[in-house]
Coordinates of C-alpha atoms in Angstrom, one line a residue:
M1 CA 6.0 -4.7 -24.7
T2 CA 8.1 -6.8 -22.3
T3 CA 7.0 -9.5 -20.0
L4 CA 7.5 -7.3 -16.9
Q5 CA 5.4 -4.6 -18.4
S6 CA 2.6 -7.0 -19.2
E7 CA 2.5 -8.1 -15.5
D8 CA 2.9 -4.7 -14.0
C9 CA 1.4 -1.3 -14.7
Q10 CA 1.3 0.0 -18.2
A11 CA 2.7 3.6 -18.3
N12 CA 3.9 3.8 -21.9
D13 CA 0.8 2.7 -23.6
P14 CA -1.6 5.6 -24.1
N15 CA -4.6 3.4 -23.7
N16 CA -3.4 2.2 -20.3
L17 CA -2.0 5.5 -19.0
F18 CA -5.1 6.1 -16.9
P19 CA -7.8 3.8 -15.6
I20 CA -10.4 5.1 -18.0
A21 CA -11.6 4.1 -21.4
I22 CA -10.6 6.2 -24.3
E23 CA -13.2 7.2 -26.9
S24 CA -12.5 7.2 -30.6
L25 CA -14.5 7.6 -33.8
R26 CA -14.2 3.9 -34.4
F27 CA -15.1 2.8 -30.9
P28 CA -17.6 5.3 -29.4
L29 CA -18.2 4.9 -25.7
D30 CA -21.5 4.3 -23.9
S31 CA -22.4 5.7 -20.5
T32 CA -22.7 2.1 -19.3
M33 CA -19.0 1.4 -20.2
R34 CA -17.7 3.9 -17.7
I35 CA -16.0 2.4 -14.6
I36 CA -16.4 4.1 -11.3
F37 CA -14.0 2.9 -8.5
T38 CA -14.8 3.1 -4.9
G39 CA -12.5 4.4 -2.2
Y40 CA -12.8 4.9 1.5
Y41 CA -11.4 7.8 3.4
N42 CA -9.8 6.6 6.7
G43 CA -8.6 9.9 8.1
F44 CA -5.1 9.8 6.6
N45 CA -5.6 8.6 3.0
V46 CA -8.0 6.8 0.8
E47 CA -8.0 3.0 0.6
V48 CA -9.4 0.8 -2.2
R49 CA -10.6 -2.6 -0.9
S50 CA -11.9 -4.5 -4.0
P51 CA -9.2 -6.8 -5.4
E52 CA -10.5 -6.2 -9.0
E53 CA -10.4 -2.4 -8.6
M54 CA -7.0 -2.6 -6.9
A55 CA -5.5 -4.5 -9.8
M56 CA -7.0 -2.2 -12.4
L57 CA -5.9 1.0 -10.7
H58 CA -2.3 -0.2 -10.3
H59 CA -2.2 -1.8 -13.7
M60 CA -3.4 1.3 -15.5
G61 CA -1.3 4.2 -14.2
C62 CA 0.5 2.7 -11.2
F63 CA -1.8 4.4 -8.7
G64 CA -1.5 3.7 -5.0
K65 CA 0.6 1.3 -3.0
G66 CA -0.2 -2.1 -1.4
S67 CA -0.8 -1.9 2.4
L68 CA 1.2 -5.2 2.9
S69 CA 3.6 -4.8 0.0
R70 CA 6.4 -2.5 -1.0
S71 CA 4.6 -1.3 -4.1
K72 CA 2.4 -3.6 -6.1
P73 CA -0.4 -5.1 -4.1
K74 CA -0.2 -8.9 -4.0
M75 CA -3.5 -10.5 -4.8
S76 CA -4.3 -13.8 -3.0
Q77 CA -4.5 -16.7 -5.4
N78 CA -7.5 -19.0 -5.2
N79 CA -7.0 -22.4 -3.6
C80 CA -3.5 -21.4 -2.5
P81 CA -3.1 -21.0 1.3
C82 CA -0.7 -18.4 2.5
I83 CA 2.5 -19.3 4.2
M84 CA 3.1 -17.9 7.7
R85 CA 5.8 -18.1 10.3
K86 CA 5.1 -19.9 13.5
R87 CA 5.5 -16.9 15.8
Q88 CA 3.2 -14.9 13.6
F89 CA 0.5 -17.5 13.7
L90 CA 0.7 -17.9 17.5
K91 CA 0.5 -14.1 18.0
R92 CA -2.6 -13.9 15.8
N93 CA -4.2 -16.6 17.8
D94 CA -3.4 -14.7 21.0
W95 CA -5.1 -11.6 19.5
H96 CA -8.1 -13.6 18.5
K97 CA -8.5 -15.2 22.0
K98 CA -8.3 -11.7 23.6
F99 CA -10.8 -10.1 21.3
D100 CA -13.1 -12.9 20.4
Q101 CA -15.8 -11.7 22.7
R102 CA -16.2 -8.7 20.4
L103 CA -16.7 -10.9 17.4
D104 CA -20.1 -12.5 17.0
N105 CA -18.7 -15.8 15.7
S106 CA -19.8 -18.9 17.5
D107 CA -17.7 -21.2 15.3
S108 CA -14.5 -19.4 16.4
D109 CA -15.4 -19.9 20.0
T110 CA -15.9 -23.6 19.4
F111 CA -12.7 -23.8 17.5
F112 CA -10.6 -22.3 20.3
R113 CA -12.4 -24.3 23.0
D114 CA -11.2 -27.5 21.3
I115 CA -7.7 -26.1 21.2
D116 CA -7.8 -25.4 24.9
E117 CA -8.9 -29.0 25.6
I118 CA -6.1 -30.5 23.5
T119 CA -3.6 -28.1 25.0
A120 CA -4.7 -29.1 28.5
N121 CA -4.4 -32.8 27.7
I122 CA -0.8 -32.4 26.4
I123 CA 0.5 -30.1 29.1
K124 CA -1.6 -31.9 31.9
D125 CA -1.8 -28.8 34.0
S126 CA -5.2 -27.7 35.0
S127 CA -4.2 -24.9 37.3
N128 CA -4.2 -21.2 36.2
S129 CA -5.7 -21.8 32.7
R130 CA -5.5 -18.2 31.8
K131 CA -1.8 -17.9 32.4
R132 CA -1.3 -21.2 30.6
D133 CA -3.0 -19.9 27.5
V134 CA -0.7 -16.9 27.5
I135 CA 2.4 -19.0 27.9
D136 CA 1.4 -21.3 25.2
L137 CA 0.9 -18.5 22.7
V138 CA 3.6 -16.0 23.3
S139 CA 6.4 -17.8 25.2
S140 CA 9.7 -18.9 23.5
D141 CA 8.7 -22.6 23.9
E142 CA 6.4 -22.6 20.9
G143 CA 6.8 -26.2 20.0
E144 CA 4.1 -27.5 22.3
S145 CA 1.4 -25.1 21.2
V146 CA 2.1 -25.7 17.5
H147 CA 2.1 -29.4 18.2
S148 CA -1.3 -29.0 19.7
E149 CA -2.5 -27.3 16.6
G150 CA -1.1 -30.1 14.5
A151 CA -2.6 -32.7 16.8
Q152 CA -6.0 -31.0 16.3
N153 CA -5.6 -31.2 12.6
I154 CA -4.8 -34.9 12.7
D155 CA -7.3 -35.9 15.4
H156 CA -10.2 -33.7 14.1
P157 CA -10.0 -33.6 10.3
V158 CA -13.7 -32.7 10.2
L159 CA -13.0 -29.2 11.6
L160 CA -10.8 -28.4 8.6
D161 CA -13.4 -29.5 6.2
T162 CA -15.9 -27.0 7.5
W163 CA -13.6 -24.1 6.6
D164 CA -12.9 -22.6 3.2
K165 CA -9.6 -23.2 1.6
Q166 CA -8.9 -19.5 1.8
D167 CA -9.1 -19.7 5.6
L168 CA -6.3 -22.2 5.8
V169 CA -2.7 -21.2 6.3
V170 CA 0.6 -23.2 6.1
I171 CA 2.8 -22.8 9.2
V172 CA 6.5 -23.1 8.8
P173 CA 9.1 -23.0 11.5
N174 CA 10.9 -19.8 12.5
S175 CA 14.2 -19.1 10.8
D176 CA 16.0 -16.9 13.3
S177 CA 19.4 -18.5 12.5
E178 CA 20.7 -18.8 9.0
E179 CA 21.4 -22.6 9.0
D180 CA 22.0 -24.6 5.9
N181 CA 19.7 -27.4 7.1
Y182 CA 16.6 -25.3 7.5
F183 CA 14.8 -26.8 4.6
E184 CA 15.9 -30.3 5.6
K185 CA 14.1 -29.9 8.9
L186 CA 11.1 -28.1 7.4
R187 CA 7.9 -29.7 8.6
P188 CA 5.0 -27.4 7.5
E189 CA 1.6 -27.8 9.1
C190 CA -1.9 -26.8 7.9
C191 CA -4.0 -24.8 10.4
V192 CA -6.9 -22.4 10.3
N193 CA -6.1 -18.7 10.2
K194 CA -8.7 -16.9 12.4
I195 CA -7.4 -13.4 11.8
K196 CA -7.0 -12.4 8.1
I197 CA -5.4 -9.1 7.2
Q198 CA -6.7 -8.0 3.9
E199 CA -4.4 -6.3 1.3
K200 CA -5.6 -2.8 0.4
L201 CA -4.5 -0.3 -2.1
M202 CA -3.6 2.9 -0.3
L203 CA -4.0 6.1 -2.3
T204 CA -2.5 9.4 -1.2
L205 CA -4.7 12.4 -1.0
E206 CA -3.3 13.8 -4.3
E207 CA -3.8 10.5 -6.1
A208 CA -7.4 10.2 -4.8
F209 CA -8.3 13.7 -5.7
F210 CA -6.8 13.3 -9.2
L211 CA -8.8 10.2 -9.8
S212 CA -12.0 11.8 -8.5
Y213 CA -11.7 15.3 -9.8
G214 CA -9.2 15.1 -12.7
L215 CA -10.5 11.8 -14.2
G216 CA -13.9 11.4 -12.6
C217 CA -13.4 7.6 -12.1
L218 CA -13.3 7.4 -8.3
Q219 CA -16.0 8.0 -5.7
I220 CA -14.8 8.4 -2.1
L221 CA -17.0 7.4 0.8
N222 CA -16.6 8.6 4.4
N223 CA -17.0 6.5 7.6
E224 CA -20.8 6.7 7.2
E225 CA -20.7 5.2 3.7
K226 CA -21.8 8.5 2.1
A227 CA -20.2 9.7 -1.1
L228 CA -18.3 13.0 -0.8
S229 CA -18.6 15.7 -3.4
T230 CA -15.6 17.5 -5.0
D231 CA -15.9 20.5 -2.8
Q232 CA -16.2 18.3 0.3
L233 CA -13.1 16.4 -0.7
W234 CA -11.2 19.7 -1.3
E235 CA -12.1 21.1 2.1
L236 CA -11.4 17.7 3.9
F237 CA -8.0 17.2 2.2
M238 CA -7.0 20.8 2.9
K239 CA -7.7 20.2 6.6
T240 CA -5.8 16.9 6.6
E241 CA -2.7 18.2 4.7
K242 CA -1.7 21.8 5.1
R243 CA 0.3 21.8 1.8
F244 CA -2.3 19.9 -0.1
I245 CA -2.9 22.7 -2.7
N246 CA 0.7 23.0 -3.7
K247 CA 1.2 19.3 -3.7
Y248 CA -1.8 18.6 -5.8
V249 CA -1.0 21.3 -8.3
V250 CA 2.4 19.7 -8.8
Y251 CA 1.0 16.2 -8.9
H252 CA -1.7 17.2 -11.5
Y253 CA 1.0 19.0 -13.6
Y254 CA 3.3 16.0 -13.9
R255 CA 0.5 13.5 -14.3
S256 CA -0.9 15.5 -17.2
K257 CA 2.5 15.2 -18.9
G258 CA 2.4 11.4 -18.7
Y259 CA 4.8 10.9 -15.8
I260 CA 4.2 8.4 -12.9
V261 CA 4.3 10.4 -9.7
K262 CA 5.1 8.6 -6.4
P263 CA 5.9 9.9 -2.9
G264 CA 9.5 10.9 -2.5
V265 CA 9.9 11.2 1.3
K266 CA 12.5 8.3 1.2
F267 CA 14.8 10.5 -0.9
G268 CA 14.2 13.7 1.0
G269 CA 11.7 15.2 -1.5
D270 CA 8.0 15.5 -2.0
Y271 CA 7.7 13.4 -5.1
L272 CA 9.5 11.0 -7.4
I273 CA 8.6 11.1 -11.1
Y274 CA 9.2 8.1 -13.4
K275 CA 9.3 8.0 -17.2
E276 CA 9.0 4.2 -17.2
V277 CA 7.3 1.7 -14.9
P278 CA 8.7 1.9 -11.4
S279 CA 9.3 -1.9 -11.3
I280 CA 11.7 -1.9 -14.2
A281 CA 13.2 1.6 -14.1
H282 CA 14.3 4.0 -11.4
A283 CA 13.0 7.5 -10.9
D284 CA 14.6 10.3 -12.9
Y285 CA 13.9 13.3 -10.7
I286 CA 13.4 14.1 -7.1
I287 CA 10.7 16.8 -6.8
V288 CA 11.1 19.4 -4.1
I289 CA 8.1 21.8 -3.7
R290 CA 8.7 25.3 -2.4
N291 CA 6.7 28.5 -2.4
N292 CA 7.5 32.2 -2.5
I293 CA 7.3 32.4 1.3
Q294 CA 10.0 29.8 2.1
K295 CA 13.6 30.8 2.0
L296 CA 16.0 28.4 0.3
D297 CA 19.3 28.0 2.2
W298 CA 22.5 26.4 1.0
V299 CA 22.5 23.6 3.5
S300 CA 19.2 22.2 2.3
V301 CA 20.2 22.7 -1.4
L302 CA 23.5 20.8 -0.9
C303 CA 21.6 18.0 1.0
H304 CA 19.2 17.5 -1.9
V305 CA 21.9 17.6 -4.5
R306 CA 24.1 15.1 -2.5
M307 CA 21.2 12.7 -2.1
A308 CA 20.3 12.9 -5.8
T309 CA 24.0 12.4 -6.8
T310 CA 24.2 9.3 -4.6
T311 CA 21.0 7.8 -6.0
V312 CA 21.8 8.8 -9.7
K313 CA 18.9 11.2 -9.9
E314 CA 18.4 14.9 -10.5
V315 CA 16.8 17.5 -8.2
L316 CA 13.9 19.4 -9.7
M317 CA 12.9 22.4 -7.5
V318 CA 9.3 23.4 -8.2
E319 CA 7.8 26.7 -7.3
V320 CA 4.0 27.1 -7.1
S321 CA 2.5 30.5 -7.4
K322 CA -0.9 32.0 -8.0
S323 CA -1.5 34.5 -10.8
D324 CA -4.3 36.2 -8.9
E325 CA -4.1 36.2 -5.1
N326 CA -7.7 37.3 -4.8
L327 CA -9.1 34.1 -6.3
A328 CA -10.6 31.6 -3.9
E329 CA -8.8 28.4 -3.3
I330 CA -11.3 26.1 -5.0
P331 CA -10.7 23.3 -7.5
E332 CA -12.2 25.3 -10.4
N333 CA -9.4 27.9 -10.0
L334 CA -6.5 25.4 -10.5
S335 CA -5.7 27.0 -13.8
A336 CA -4.7 30.2 -12.0
Y337 CA -1.7 28.4 -10.4
N338 CA 1.7 28.6 -12.1
V339 CA 4.5 26.0 -11.9
R340 CA 8.1 26.9 -12.3
E341 CA 10.8 24.2 -12.6
I342 CA 14.5 24.7 -11.6
I343 CA 17.0 21.9 -12.0
L344 CA 19.7 21.7 -9.4
S345 CA 23.0 20.2 -10.3
R346 CA 26.4 20.0 -8.7
K347 CA 29.5 20.5 -10.9
N348 CA 32.7 18.9 -9.7
P349 CA 35.6 21.1 -10.9
F350 CA 38.2 18.3 -10.6
A351 CA 36.2 16.0 -12.9
I352 CA 35.9 18.8 -15.4
N353 CA 39.6 19.5 -15.4
N354 CA 40.4 15.8 -15.8
D355 CA 38.1 15.5 -18.8
D356 CA 39.9 18.4 -20.5

């Protein structure tokens, strides 16, 4: 096992293929050892909010995607404040001042009241305070407003002591121009971050239903914090995604074979399947799902093949059909669906002749 595999998801180890414990004769499992994760349906997909559950789901099977990351969710380290650009910090302060009336937080009101007083003393302009606040936060002249933040931190160190270390943020200057002396002029400042955006693990509908129905390790709650049954999830996901049945059948098919299945819309397909961990190996196939009703034209075929050739992949055309059309579309009848695989490849006659 390499170092990258130990830090990322474990797809090759059978014990870490899925986020469930494997029972054996030597190590029998108890009902108390079963882990049930919690997901929240937000109308588009399912999100996992607990940092421990996020890390375990991604580590054991590479499920989901971080809401603020490209793939692996980045967990915040304790006692380590995050680093933020100046413009981003000012914009978040602007948002908090606009919507602070909806937040029942008296400490935040006191905090920004002190900022307004310091800003007024620096600018020395008491007219049109509302317009001045907007200019201080979103104008191009950001030096004065950030200086007021720094002045507050120096003149009122007690305010920072009342906040947790996780609420602090390090402000660094903007780097619009690629100058060599950026780090020489770097003067970071420590401020209080009033708007914290939490990292979440976003699960697709197919991933969530596979964890809930296929593995039985995920419970999904609605907006009213009520757990949804398997039949309710099936009906809800079918309404959300018209092609949910075909997509889930294909997802379940390749997951049961040990592949890592990820969305493939970036490469013009429905899925990407990986034999190895996505962080250390590229996808091997682009999955394109089609049914018996859709007609396959040559233009779309050539587009898929050209994309796969450019990205060093292969196109796997998958057809989903039902053996008995009279069966109801319920999860218990998934065994009635058949999956047919067709590999599309493009042969270059000039390359073949040159090899001969």
